[in-house]
CSV table of N, CA, C and O in Angstrom, one decimal:
chain,number,residue,atom,x,y,z
A,1,UNK,N,3.6,56.8,8.3
A,1,UNK,CA,4.7,57.9,9.0
A,1,UNK,C,5.5,57.0,9.9
A,1,UNK,O,4.8,56.5,10.7
A,2,UNK,N,6.9,57.3,10.1
A,2,UNK,CA,7.6,56.6,10.9
A,2,UNK,C,8.3,57.7,11.8
A,2,UNK,O,9.0,58.6,11.2
A,3,UNK,N,8.2,57.7,13.1
A,3,UNK,CA,8.9,58.7,13.8
A,3,UNK,C,9.9,58.1,14.9
A,3,UNK,O,9.4,57.1,15.6
A,4,UNK,N,11.0,58.7,15.1
A,4,UNK,CA,11.7,58.1,16.1
A,4,UNK,C,12.5,59.2,16.9
A,4,UNK,O,13.0,60.2,16.1
A,5,UNK,N,12.7,59.2,18.0
A,5,UNK,CA,13.3,60.2,19.0
A,5,UNK,C,14.2,59.5,20.0
A,5,UNK,O,13.9,58.6,20.6
A,6,UNK,N,15.5,60.1,19.7
A,6,UNK,CA,16.5,59.3,20.6
A,6,UNK,C,17.5,60.5,21.3
A,6,UNK,O,17.9,61.3,20.5
A,7,UNK,N,17.7,60.2,22.4
A,7,UNK,CA,18.5,61.1,23.2
A,7,UNK,C,20.0,60.4,23.3
A,7,UNK,O,19.9,59.4,23.9
A,8,UNK,N,21.0,61.1,23.1
A,8,UNK,CA,22.4,60.3,23.1
A,8,UNK,C,23.4,61.1,24.2
A,8,UNK,O,24.4,61.0,23.8
A,9,UNK,N,22.7,61.6,25.2
A,9,UNK,CA,23.4,62.6,26.2
A,9,UNK,C,23.9,61.7,27.4
A,9,UNK,O,24.8,62.0,28.0
A,10,UNK,N,23.6,60.3,27.5
A,10,UNK,CA,23.9,59.6,28.7
A,10,UNK,C,25.3,58.9,28.5
A,10,UNK,O,25.9,59.0,27.2
A,11,UNK,N,25.8,58.2,29.4
A,11,UNK,CA,27.0,57.6,29.6
A,11,UNK,C,27.4,56.5,28.6
A,11,UNK,O,28.6,56.2,28.1
A,12,UNK,N,26.3,55.8,28.1
A,12,UNK,CA,26.4,54.8,27.3
A,12,UNK,C,26.9,55.2,25.9
A,12,UNK,O,27.3,54.3,24.9
A,13,UNK,N,26.7,56.3,25.5
A,13,UNK,CA,27.3,57.0,24.4
A,13,UNK,C,28.5,57.7,24.3
A,13,UNK,O,29.0,58.3,23.3
A,14,UNK,N,29.1,57.6,25.5
A,14,UNK,CA,30.5,58.3,25.6
A,14,UNK,C,31.8,57.1,25.9
A,14,UNK,O,31.4,56.0,26.0
A,15,UNK,N,32.7,57.5,25.9
A,15,UNK,CA,34.0,56.8,26.1
A,15,UNK,C,33.8,56.1,27.4
A,15,UNK,O,33.9,57.0,28.4
A,16,UNK,N,33.9,54.9,27.6
A,16,UNK,CA,33.8,54.3,29.1
A,16,UNK,C,34.9,54.7,30.0
A,16,UNK,O,34.9,54.5,31.0
A,17,UNK,N,36.2,54.9,29.4
A,17,UNK,CA,37.3,55.2,30.1
A,17,UNK,C,37.6,56.6,30.6
A,17,UNK,O,38.1,57.0,31.8
A,18,UNK,N,37.2,57.5,29.8
A,18,UNK,CA,37.6,58.9,30.0
A,18,UNK,C,36.0,59.6,30.4
A,18,UNK,O,36.0,60.6,31.0
A,19,UNK,N,34.8,59.0,29.8
A,19,UNK,CA,33.5,59.8,30.2
A,19,UNK,C,33.4,60.8,29.1
A,19,UNK,O,32.3,61.6,29.1
A,20,UNK,N,34.2,61.1,28.2
A,20,UNK,CA,34.3,62.2,27.1
A,20,UNK,C,33.4,61.8,25.9
A,20,UNK,O,33.2,60.4,25.7
A,21,UNK,N,32.8,62.8,25.3
A,21,UNK,CA,32.2,62.7,24.2
A,21,UNK,C,33.0,61.9,23.1
A,21,UNK,O,34.2,62.2,23.2
A,22,UNK,N,32.4,60.8,22.4
A,22,UNK,CA,33.3,60.1,21.5
A,22,UNK,C,32.4,59.5,20.3
A,22,UNK,O,31.3,58.8,20.6
A,23,UNK,N,32.6,59.9,19.2
A,23,UNK,CA,31.7,59.7,18.2
A,23,UNK,C,31.8,57.9,17.7
A,23,UNK,O,30.7,57.6,17.3
A,24,UNK,N,32.9,57.4,18.0
A,24,UNK,CA,32.8,55.9,17.8
A,24,UNK,C,31.8,55.2,18.8
A,24,UNK,O,31.2,54.5,18.2
A,25,UNK,N,31.9,55.5,20.0
A,25,UNK,CA,31.0,54.9,21.0
A,25,UNK,C,29.7,55.3,21.0
A,25,UNK,O,28.7,54.5,21.0
A,26,UNK,N,29.5,56.7,20.6
A,26,UNK,CA,28.2,56.9,20.2
A,26,UNK,C,27.4,56.3,19.1
A,26,UNK,O,26.5,55.9,19.2
A,27,UNK,N,28.3,56.2,18.0
A,27,UNK,CA,27.8,55.3,16.8
A,27,UNK,C,27.5,53.9,17.0
A,27,UNK,O,26.5,53.4,16.5
A,28,UNK,N,28.4,53.4,17.9
A,28,UNK,CA,28.2,51.8,18.2
A,28,UNK,C,26.8,51.6,19.1
A,28,UNK,O,26.2,50.7,18.6
A,29,UNK,N,26.5,52.6,19.9
A,29,UNK,CA,25.3,52.7,20.8
A,29,UNK,C,24.2,52.8,19.9
A,29,UNK,O,23.3,52.0,19.9
A,30,UNK,N,24.2,53.8,19.1
A,30,UNK,CA,23.2,54.0,18.4
A,30,UNK,C,22.8,53.0,17.3
A,30,UNK,O,21.7,52.4,17.0
A,31,UNK,N,23.8,52.2,16.7
A,31,UNK,CA,23.7,51.0,15.9
A,31,UNK,C,22.9,49.9,16.6
A,31,UNK,O,22.0,49.4,16.0
A,32,UNK,N,23.4,49.8,17.7
A,32,UNK,CA,22.9,48.7,18.7
A,32,UNK,C,21.4,49.0,18.7
A,32,UNK,O,20.6,48.0,18.8
A,33,UNK,N,21.0,50.1,19.2
A,33,UNK,CA,19.7,50.5,19.5
A,33,UNK,C,18.9,50.4,18.2
A,33,UNK,O,17.7,49.8,18.3
A,34,UNK,N,19.4,50.6,17.0
A,34,UNK,CA,18.6,50.7,15.7
A,34,UNK,C,18.5,49.4,15.2
A,34,UNK,O,17.4,49.0,14.6
A,35,UNK,N,19.4,48.5,15.5
A,35,UNK,CA,19.3,46.9,15.2
A,35,UNK,C,18.0,46.5,16.1
A,35,UNK,O,17.5,45.6,15.5
A,36,UNK,N,17.8,46.9,17.3
A,36,UNK,CA,16.7,46.3,18.2
A,36,UNK,C,15.4,46.9,17.5
A,36,UNK,O,14.5,46.1,17.5
A,37,UNK,N,15.3,48.4,17.1
A,37,UNK,CA,14.3,48.9,16.3
A,37,UNK,C,13.9,47.9,15.2
A,37,UNK,O,12.7,47.7,14.9
A,38,UNK,N,14.9,47.8,14.4
A,38,UNK,CA,14.7,46.8,13.1
A,38,UNK,C,14.0,45.6,13.5
A,38,UNK,O,13.0,45.3,12.9
A,39,UNK,N,14.7,44.8,14.3
A,39,UNK,CA,14.0,43.6,14.9
A,39,UNK,C,12.5,43.8,15.3
A,39,UNK,O,11.7,42.9,14.9
A,40,UNK,N,12.2,44.7,16.0
A,40,UNK,CA,10.9,44.9,16.5
A,40,UNK,C,9.8,45.3,15.2
A,40,UNK,O,8.9,44.9,15.2
A,41,UNK,N,10.4,46.1,14.3
A,41,UNK,CA,9.5,46.2,13.1
A,41,UNK,C,9.5,45.2,12.5
A,41,UNK,O,8.1,44.8,11.9
A,42,UNK,N,10.3,44.3,12.2
A,42,UNK,CA,10.2,43.0,11.6
A,42,UNK,C,9.2,42.2,12.1
A,42,UNK,O,8.6,41.1,11.5
A,43,UNK,N,9.1,42.2,13.5
A,43,UNK,CA,8.3,41.3,14.3
A,43,UNK,C,7.0,41.8,14.4
A,43,UNK,O,6.0,41.2,14.8
A,44,UNK,N,6.6,42.9,13.6
A,44,UNK,CA,5.3,43.4,13.5
A,44,UNK,C,4.9,44.5,14.6
A,44,UNK,O,3.7,44.9,14.5
A,45,UNK,N,5.8,44.9,15.2
A,45,UNK,CA,5.4,46.0,16.3
A,45,UNK,C,5.3,47.2,15.8
A,45,UNK,O,5.9,47.5,14.5
A,46,UNK,N,4.6,48.2,16.2
A,46,UNK,CA,4.2,49.4,15.4
A,46,UNK,C,4.7,50.8,16.5
A,46,UNK,O,4.7,51.7,16.1
A,47,UNK,N,5.4,50.4,17.5
A,47,UNK,CA,5.9,51.4,18.4
A,47,UNK,C,6.6,50.6,19.4
A,47,UNK,O,6.6,49.5,19.7
A,48,UNK,N,7.6,51.2,20.2
A,48,UNK,CA,8.4,51.1,21.0
A,48,UNK,C,9.2,51.9,21.9
A,48,UNK,O,9.2,53.1,21.7
A,49,UNK,N,9.8,51.4,23.0
A,49,UNK,CA,10.7,52.3,23.8
A,49,UNK,C,12.2,51.9,23.5
A,49,UNK,O,12.5,50.8,23.6
A,50,UNK,N,13.1,52.8,23.5
A,50,UNK,CA,14.7,52.4,23.4
A,50,UNK,C,15.3,52.6,24.7
A,50,UNK,O,15.1,53.7,25.4
A,51,UNK,N,16.0,51.6,25.0
A,51,UNK,CA,16.8,51.5,26.0
A,51,UNK,C,18.4,51.5,25.6
A,51,UNK,O,18.8,50.8,24.7
A,52,UNK,N,19.2,52.3,26.5
A,52,UNK,CA,20.6,52.2,26.1
A,52,UNK,C,21.2,50.9,26.9
A,52,UNK,O,20.4,50.2,27.7
A,53,UNK,N,22.4,50.6,26.9
A,53,UNK,CA,23.1,49.5,27.6
A,53,UNK,C,23.2,49.6,29.1
A,53,UNK,O,23.3,48.8,29.8
A,54,UNK,N,22.9,50.8,29.6
A,54,UNK,CA,22.9,50.8,31.1
A,54,UNK,C,21.5,50.6,31.5
A,54,UNK,O,21.2,51.0,32.7
A,55,UNK,N,20.7,50.4,30.9
A,55,UNK,CA,19.1,50.3,31.1
A,55,UNK,C,18.3,51.5,31.0
A,55,UNK,O,17.1,51.5,31.9
A,56,UNK,N,18.8,52.6,30.7
A,56,UNK,CA,18.2,53.9,30.6
A,56,UNK,C,17.2,54.1,29.5
A,56,UNK,O,17.7,53.9,28.4
A,57,UNK,N,16.0,54.6,29.7
A,57,UNK,CA,15.1,54.8,28.4
A,57,UNK,C,15.9,56.4,27.6
A,57,UNK,O,16.1,57.1,28.5
A,58,UNK,N,16.1,56.1,26.5
A,58,UNK,CA,16.8,57.0,25.6
A,58,UNK,C,15.7,57.7,24.3
A,58,UNK,O,16.3,58.4,23.8
A,59,UNK,N,14.6,56.9,24.3
A,59,UNK,CA,13.6,57.6,23.1
A,59,UNK,C,12.5,56.4,23.1
A,59,UNK,O,12.5,55.4,23.7
A,60,UNK,N,11.7,56.8,22.1
A,60,UNK,CA,10.7,56.0,21.8
A,60,UNK,C,10.5,56.1,20.2
A,60,UNK,O,11.2,57.1,19.5
A,61,UNK,N,9.9,55.1,19.5
A,61,UNK,CA,9.6,55.2,18.1
A,61,UNK,C,8.2,54.6,17.8
A,61,UNK,O,7.5,54.0,18.8
A,62,UNK,N,7.5,55.1,16.7
A,62,UNK,CA,6.4,54.6,16.3
A,62,UNK,C,5.9,54.8,15.0
A,62,UNK,O,6.9,55.5,14.2
A,63,UNK,N,5.1,54.1,14.3
A,63,UNK,CA,4.9,54.2,12.7
A,63,UNK,C,3.4,54.1,12.5
A,63,UNK,O,2.6,54.1,13.6
């Protein structure tokens, strides 16, 4: 079983110029985080912490 919990309420998921919610910026940050999870899985890890570009913990995953 694979479980992933990700919180997207922080500023890393918003438009950096207006601070407003923005689907494109949110998708970009989620994709970046998911790339890291994929790399960790391929490296053989079975759990991890997800960090946003601002260095904040935004979630965890495990298998």
